[in-house]
Short mmCIF file of C-alpha atoms in Angstrom, two decimals:
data_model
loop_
_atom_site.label_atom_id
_atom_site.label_comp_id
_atom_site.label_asym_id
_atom_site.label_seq_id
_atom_site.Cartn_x
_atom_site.Cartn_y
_atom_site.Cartn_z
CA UNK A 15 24.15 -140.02 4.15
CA UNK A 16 22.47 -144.13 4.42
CA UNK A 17 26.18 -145.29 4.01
CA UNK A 18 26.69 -143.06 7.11
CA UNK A 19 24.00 -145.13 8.78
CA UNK A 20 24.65 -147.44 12.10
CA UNK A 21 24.16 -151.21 10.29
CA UNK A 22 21.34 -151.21 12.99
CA UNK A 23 19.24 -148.07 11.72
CA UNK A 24 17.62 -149.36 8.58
CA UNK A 25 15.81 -152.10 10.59
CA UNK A 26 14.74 -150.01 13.24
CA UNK A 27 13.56 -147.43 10.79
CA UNK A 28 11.39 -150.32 8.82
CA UNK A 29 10.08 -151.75 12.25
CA UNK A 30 8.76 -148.35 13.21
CA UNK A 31 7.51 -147.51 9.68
CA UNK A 32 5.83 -150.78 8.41
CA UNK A 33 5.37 -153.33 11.32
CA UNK A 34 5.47 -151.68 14.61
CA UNK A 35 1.81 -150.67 14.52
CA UNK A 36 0.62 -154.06 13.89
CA UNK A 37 1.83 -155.71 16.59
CA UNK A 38 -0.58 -154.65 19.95
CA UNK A 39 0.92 -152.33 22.64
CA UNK A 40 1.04 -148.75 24.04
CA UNK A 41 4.62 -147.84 22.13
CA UNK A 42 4.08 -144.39 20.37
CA UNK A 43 5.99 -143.41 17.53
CA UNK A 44 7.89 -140.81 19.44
CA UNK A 45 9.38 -142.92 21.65
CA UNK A 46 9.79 -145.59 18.93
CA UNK A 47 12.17 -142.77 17.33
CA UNK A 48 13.77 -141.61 20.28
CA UNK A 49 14.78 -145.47 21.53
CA UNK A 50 16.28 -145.57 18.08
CA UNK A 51 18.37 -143.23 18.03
CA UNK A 52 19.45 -144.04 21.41
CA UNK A 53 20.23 -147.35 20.19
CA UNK A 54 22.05 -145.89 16.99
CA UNK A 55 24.38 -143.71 19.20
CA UNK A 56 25.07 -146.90 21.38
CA UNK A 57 25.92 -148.83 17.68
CA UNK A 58 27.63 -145.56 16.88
CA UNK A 59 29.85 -145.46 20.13
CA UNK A 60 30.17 -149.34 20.23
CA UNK A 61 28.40 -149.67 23.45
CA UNK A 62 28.22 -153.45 24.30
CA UNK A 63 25.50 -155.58 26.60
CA UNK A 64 22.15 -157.01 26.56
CA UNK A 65 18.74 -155.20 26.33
CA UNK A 66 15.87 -156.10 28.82
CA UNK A 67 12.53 -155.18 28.97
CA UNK A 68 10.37 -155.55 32.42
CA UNK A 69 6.77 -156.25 30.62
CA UNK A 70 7.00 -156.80 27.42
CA UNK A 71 3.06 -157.41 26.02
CA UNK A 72 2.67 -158.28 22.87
CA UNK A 73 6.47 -157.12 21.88
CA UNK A 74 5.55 -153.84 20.54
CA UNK A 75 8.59 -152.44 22.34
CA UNK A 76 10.66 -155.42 22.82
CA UNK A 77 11.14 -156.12 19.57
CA UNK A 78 12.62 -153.20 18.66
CA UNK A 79 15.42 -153.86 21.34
CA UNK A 80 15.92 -157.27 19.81
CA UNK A 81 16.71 -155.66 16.34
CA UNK A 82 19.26 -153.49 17.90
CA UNK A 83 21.35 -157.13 19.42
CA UNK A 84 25.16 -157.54 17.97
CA UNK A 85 26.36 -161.18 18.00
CA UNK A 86 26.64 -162.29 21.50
CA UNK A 87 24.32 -160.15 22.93
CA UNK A 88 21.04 -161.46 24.48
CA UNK A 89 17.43 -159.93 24.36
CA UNK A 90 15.48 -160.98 27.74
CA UNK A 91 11.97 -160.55 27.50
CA UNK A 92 10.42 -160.22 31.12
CA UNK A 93 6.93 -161.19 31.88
CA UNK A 94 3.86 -162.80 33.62
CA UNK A 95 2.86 -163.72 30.71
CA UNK A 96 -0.76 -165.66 31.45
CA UNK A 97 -0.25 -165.70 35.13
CA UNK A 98 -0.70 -161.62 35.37
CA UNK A 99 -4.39 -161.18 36.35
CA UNK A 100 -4.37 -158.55 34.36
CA UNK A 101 -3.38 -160.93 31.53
CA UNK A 102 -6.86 -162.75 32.81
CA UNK A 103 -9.33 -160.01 33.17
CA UNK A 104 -9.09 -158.06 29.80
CA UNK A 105 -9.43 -159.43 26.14
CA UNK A 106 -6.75 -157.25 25.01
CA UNK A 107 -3.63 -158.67 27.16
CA UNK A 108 -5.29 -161.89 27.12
CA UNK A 109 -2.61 -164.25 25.38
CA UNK A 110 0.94 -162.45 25.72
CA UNK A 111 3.40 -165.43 25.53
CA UNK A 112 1.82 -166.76 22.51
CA UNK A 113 1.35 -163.75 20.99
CA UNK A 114 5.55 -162.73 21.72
CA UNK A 115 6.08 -165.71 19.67
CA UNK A 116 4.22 -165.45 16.91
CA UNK A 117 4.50 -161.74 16.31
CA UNK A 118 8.84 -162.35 16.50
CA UNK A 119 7.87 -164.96 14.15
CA UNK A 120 5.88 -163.14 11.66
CA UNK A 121 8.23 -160.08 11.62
CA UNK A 122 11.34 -162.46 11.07
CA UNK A 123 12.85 -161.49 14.96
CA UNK A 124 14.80 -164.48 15.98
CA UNK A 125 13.93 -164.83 19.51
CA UNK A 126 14.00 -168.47 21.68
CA UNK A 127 12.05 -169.66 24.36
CA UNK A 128 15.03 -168.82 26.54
CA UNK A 129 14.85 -165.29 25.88
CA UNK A 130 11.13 -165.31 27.63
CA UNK A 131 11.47 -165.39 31.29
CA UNK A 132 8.06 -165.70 32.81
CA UNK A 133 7.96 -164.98 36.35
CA UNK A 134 7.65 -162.02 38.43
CA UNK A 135 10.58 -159.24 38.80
CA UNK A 136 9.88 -159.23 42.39
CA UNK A 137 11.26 -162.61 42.59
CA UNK A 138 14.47 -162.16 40.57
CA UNK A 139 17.68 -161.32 42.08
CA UNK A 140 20.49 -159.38 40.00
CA UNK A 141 22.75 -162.43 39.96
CA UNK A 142 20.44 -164.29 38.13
CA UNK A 143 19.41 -161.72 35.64
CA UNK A 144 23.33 -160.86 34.58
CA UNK A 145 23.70 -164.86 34.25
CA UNK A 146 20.58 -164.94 31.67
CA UNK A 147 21.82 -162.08 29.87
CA UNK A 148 25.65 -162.81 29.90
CA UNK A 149 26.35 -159.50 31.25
CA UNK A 150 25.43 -155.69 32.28
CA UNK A 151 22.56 -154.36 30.11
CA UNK A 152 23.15 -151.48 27.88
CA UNK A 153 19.37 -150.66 27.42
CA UNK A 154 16.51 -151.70 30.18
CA UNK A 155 13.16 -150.91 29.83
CA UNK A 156 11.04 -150.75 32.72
CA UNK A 157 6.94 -151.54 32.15
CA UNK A 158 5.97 -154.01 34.57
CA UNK A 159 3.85 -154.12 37.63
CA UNK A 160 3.05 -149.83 38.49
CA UNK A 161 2.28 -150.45 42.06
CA UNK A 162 5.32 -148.34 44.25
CA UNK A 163 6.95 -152.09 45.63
CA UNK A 164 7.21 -153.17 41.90
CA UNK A 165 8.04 -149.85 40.26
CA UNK A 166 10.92 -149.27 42.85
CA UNK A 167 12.05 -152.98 42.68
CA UNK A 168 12.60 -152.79 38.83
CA UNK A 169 14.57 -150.17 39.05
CA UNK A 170 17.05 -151.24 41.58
CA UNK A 171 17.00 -154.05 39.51
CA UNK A 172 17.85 -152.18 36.97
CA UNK A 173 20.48 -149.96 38.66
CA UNK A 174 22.28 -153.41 39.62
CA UNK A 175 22.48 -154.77 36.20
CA UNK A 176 22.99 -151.61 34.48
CA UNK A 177 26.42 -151.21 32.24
CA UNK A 178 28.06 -147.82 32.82
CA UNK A 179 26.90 -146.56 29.49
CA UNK A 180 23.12 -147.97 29.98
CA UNK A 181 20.11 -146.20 29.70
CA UNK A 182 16.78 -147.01 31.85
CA UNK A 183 12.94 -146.10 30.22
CA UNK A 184 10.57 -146.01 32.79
CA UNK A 185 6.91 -145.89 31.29
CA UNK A 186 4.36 -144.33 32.39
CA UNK A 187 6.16 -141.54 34.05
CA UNK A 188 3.95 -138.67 34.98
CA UNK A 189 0.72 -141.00 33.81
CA UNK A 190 -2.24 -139.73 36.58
CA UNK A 191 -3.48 -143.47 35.86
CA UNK A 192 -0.67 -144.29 37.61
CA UNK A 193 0.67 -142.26 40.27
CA UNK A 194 2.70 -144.60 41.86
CA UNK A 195 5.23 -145.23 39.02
CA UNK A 196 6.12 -141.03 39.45
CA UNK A 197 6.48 -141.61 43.22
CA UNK A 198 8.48 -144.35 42.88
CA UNK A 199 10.82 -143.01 40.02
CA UNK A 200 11.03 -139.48 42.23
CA UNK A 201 12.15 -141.57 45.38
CA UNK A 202 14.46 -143.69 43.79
CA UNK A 203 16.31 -140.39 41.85
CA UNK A 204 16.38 -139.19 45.68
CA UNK A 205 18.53 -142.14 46.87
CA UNK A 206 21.24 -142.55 43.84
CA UNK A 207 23.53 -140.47 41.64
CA UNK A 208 24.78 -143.27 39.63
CA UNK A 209 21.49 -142.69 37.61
CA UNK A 210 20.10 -139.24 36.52
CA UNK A 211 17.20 -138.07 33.89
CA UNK A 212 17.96 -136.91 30.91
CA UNK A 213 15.03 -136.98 28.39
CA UNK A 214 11.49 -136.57 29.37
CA UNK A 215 8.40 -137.74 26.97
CA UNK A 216 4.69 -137.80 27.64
CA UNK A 217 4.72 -141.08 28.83
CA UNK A 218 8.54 -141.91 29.38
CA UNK A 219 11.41 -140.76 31.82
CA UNK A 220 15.13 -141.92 30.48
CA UNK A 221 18.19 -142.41 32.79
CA UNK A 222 21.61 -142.76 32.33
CA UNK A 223 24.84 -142.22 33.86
CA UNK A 224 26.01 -138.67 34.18
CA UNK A 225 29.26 -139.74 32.08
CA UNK A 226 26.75 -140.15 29.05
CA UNK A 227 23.74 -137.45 29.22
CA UNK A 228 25.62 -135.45 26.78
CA UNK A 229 26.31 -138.49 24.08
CA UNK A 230 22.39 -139.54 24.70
CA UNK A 231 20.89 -135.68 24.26
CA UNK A 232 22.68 -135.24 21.25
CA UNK A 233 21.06 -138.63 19.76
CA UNK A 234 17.68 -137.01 20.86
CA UNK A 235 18.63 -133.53 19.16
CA UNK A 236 19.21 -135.47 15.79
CA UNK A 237 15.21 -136.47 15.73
CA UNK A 238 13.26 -134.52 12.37
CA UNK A 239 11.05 -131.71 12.87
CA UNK A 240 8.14 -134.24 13.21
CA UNK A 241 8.99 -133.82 16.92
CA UNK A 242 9.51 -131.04 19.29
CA UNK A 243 12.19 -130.47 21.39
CA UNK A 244 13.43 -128.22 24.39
CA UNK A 245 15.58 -128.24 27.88
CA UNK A 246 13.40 -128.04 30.77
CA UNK A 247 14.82 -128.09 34.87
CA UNK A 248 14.10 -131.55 35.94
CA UNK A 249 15.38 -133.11 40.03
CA UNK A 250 18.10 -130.19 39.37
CA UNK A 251 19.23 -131.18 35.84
CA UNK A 252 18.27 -129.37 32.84
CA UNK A 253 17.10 -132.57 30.62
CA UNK A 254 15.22 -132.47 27.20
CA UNK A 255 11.75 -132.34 26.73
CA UNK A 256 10.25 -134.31 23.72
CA UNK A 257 7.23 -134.22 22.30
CA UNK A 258 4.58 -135.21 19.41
CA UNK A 259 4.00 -131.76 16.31
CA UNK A 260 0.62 -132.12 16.33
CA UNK A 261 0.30 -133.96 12.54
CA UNK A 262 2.33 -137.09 13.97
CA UNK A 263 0.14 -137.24 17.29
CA UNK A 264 -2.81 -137.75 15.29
CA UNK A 265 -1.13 -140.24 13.15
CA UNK A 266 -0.13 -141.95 15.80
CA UNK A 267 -3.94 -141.81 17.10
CA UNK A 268 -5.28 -143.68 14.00
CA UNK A 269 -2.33 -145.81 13.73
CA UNK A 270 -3.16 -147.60 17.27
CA UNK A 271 -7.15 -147.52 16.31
CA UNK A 272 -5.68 -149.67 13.38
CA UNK A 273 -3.04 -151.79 15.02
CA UNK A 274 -6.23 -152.73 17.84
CA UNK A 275 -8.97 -153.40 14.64
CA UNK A 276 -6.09 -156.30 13.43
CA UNK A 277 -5.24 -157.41 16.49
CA UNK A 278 -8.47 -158.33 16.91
CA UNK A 279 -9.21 -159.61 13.33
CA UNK A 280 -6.23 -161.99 13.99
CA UNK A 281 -8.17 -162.91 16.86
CA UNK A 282 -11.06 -164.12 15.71
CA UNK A 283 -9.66 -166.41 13.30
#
């Protein structure tokens, strides 16, 4: 069965296991699995283009995008960086372009100052994000600004720069912290069916072309019984449902308390 493995899935699996939690961020294990094997199905069905993430923290998520590049493929890490106020205000995103850098370097990531663009996704036109990436993006994370201008720019953004086989995550779906993200996911799934949902977690919505729902759900559907799993009617499609068994939502739980405890350790030296 491992010789059966994607060449990408044994890094992905030790990122997730060993380093994933020490590196700050809001990435739960669930999704850590499920982006996995959406990225081992795109390995799998040799699905080519760049990965992008809109928001990128500390890298908790990012990186495991970057693990899943081929030769020739670029990993574009979108942020503020210190210039977000939020970035400003609160001790623990204070510090997110130096800590990119030195997390990529202490997990052995290759990633160059090139593949940080610090600026705001408002600004950026499509044009000029397919020229950084050298082409449409297979996988594009969206966890940027959650106001409804922002939330609905990054994902025409991301509808613009999409590959035909891509897939968009769009965090904090459903969140009530942040209503506007739902609002302006619901309103953008009202104006387009190049992109439709096909996987729903407690804090993500997925998209992807209707050509590829059924190659992505069947990824999903090869997740271990740590997880649970079931169709649900979603914007008329039936789409699956994932969620946490109970054991691995409270490992998660103390996971994060840890991953915060050496953050800050690291900190203070």
């Amino acid at each position: 069965m491992q010789d059966s493995m994607p060449p990408i899935v044994p890094s992905l699996q030790k990122y997730i296991r060993s380093d994933m939690h020490s590196v700050a961020g809001y990435l739960k294990t669930l999704d850590a699995k499920a982006i996995a094997s959406l990225l081992a199905a795109q390995e799998v069905g040799s699905i080519k283009g760049s990965v992008c993430e809109i928001g990128v923290h500390h890298g908790r998520l990012f990186f495991l995008l970057a693990l899943a590049r081929r030769s020739g493929e670029a990993a574009l890490a979108i942020d503020l960086f210190e210039d977000d106020a939020i970035n400003r205000s609160s001790r623990w995103h204070q510090g997110r372009d130096r800590a990119l850098f030195r997390n990529a370097k202490r997990l052995g990531i290759p990633l160059e100052e090139s593949q940080a663009w610090k600026t705001s996704s408002l600004e950026i036109q499509p044009e000029e994000l397919l020229r950084r990436t050298g082409g449409p993006i297979r996988f594009f994370s969206i966890d940027g600004g959650h106001d409804y201008a922002s939330v609905a720019n990054d994902l025409a953004l991301a509808q613009a720069t999409l590959s035909p086989e891509g897939i968009v995550a769009i965090d904090d779906f459903f969140n009530v912290e942040w209503p506007d993200v739902s609002r302006a996911a619901y309103d953008f799934m009202r104006t387009t069916d190049r992109l439709v949902p096909f996987l729903l977690t407690p804090v993500k919505l997925y998209l992807t072309t209707p050509a590829f729902v059924q190659t992505y759900t069947e990824a999903i559907r090869t997740l271990g019984e740590n997880f649970r799993l079931r169709s649900v009617e979603f914007q008329n499609h039936s789409i699956a449902l994932l969620q946490h068994s109970t054991t691995q939502r409270i490992a998660d739980q103390l996971g994060n308390v840890v991953s915060q405890m050496k953050v800050r350790v690291r900190g203070t030296r």
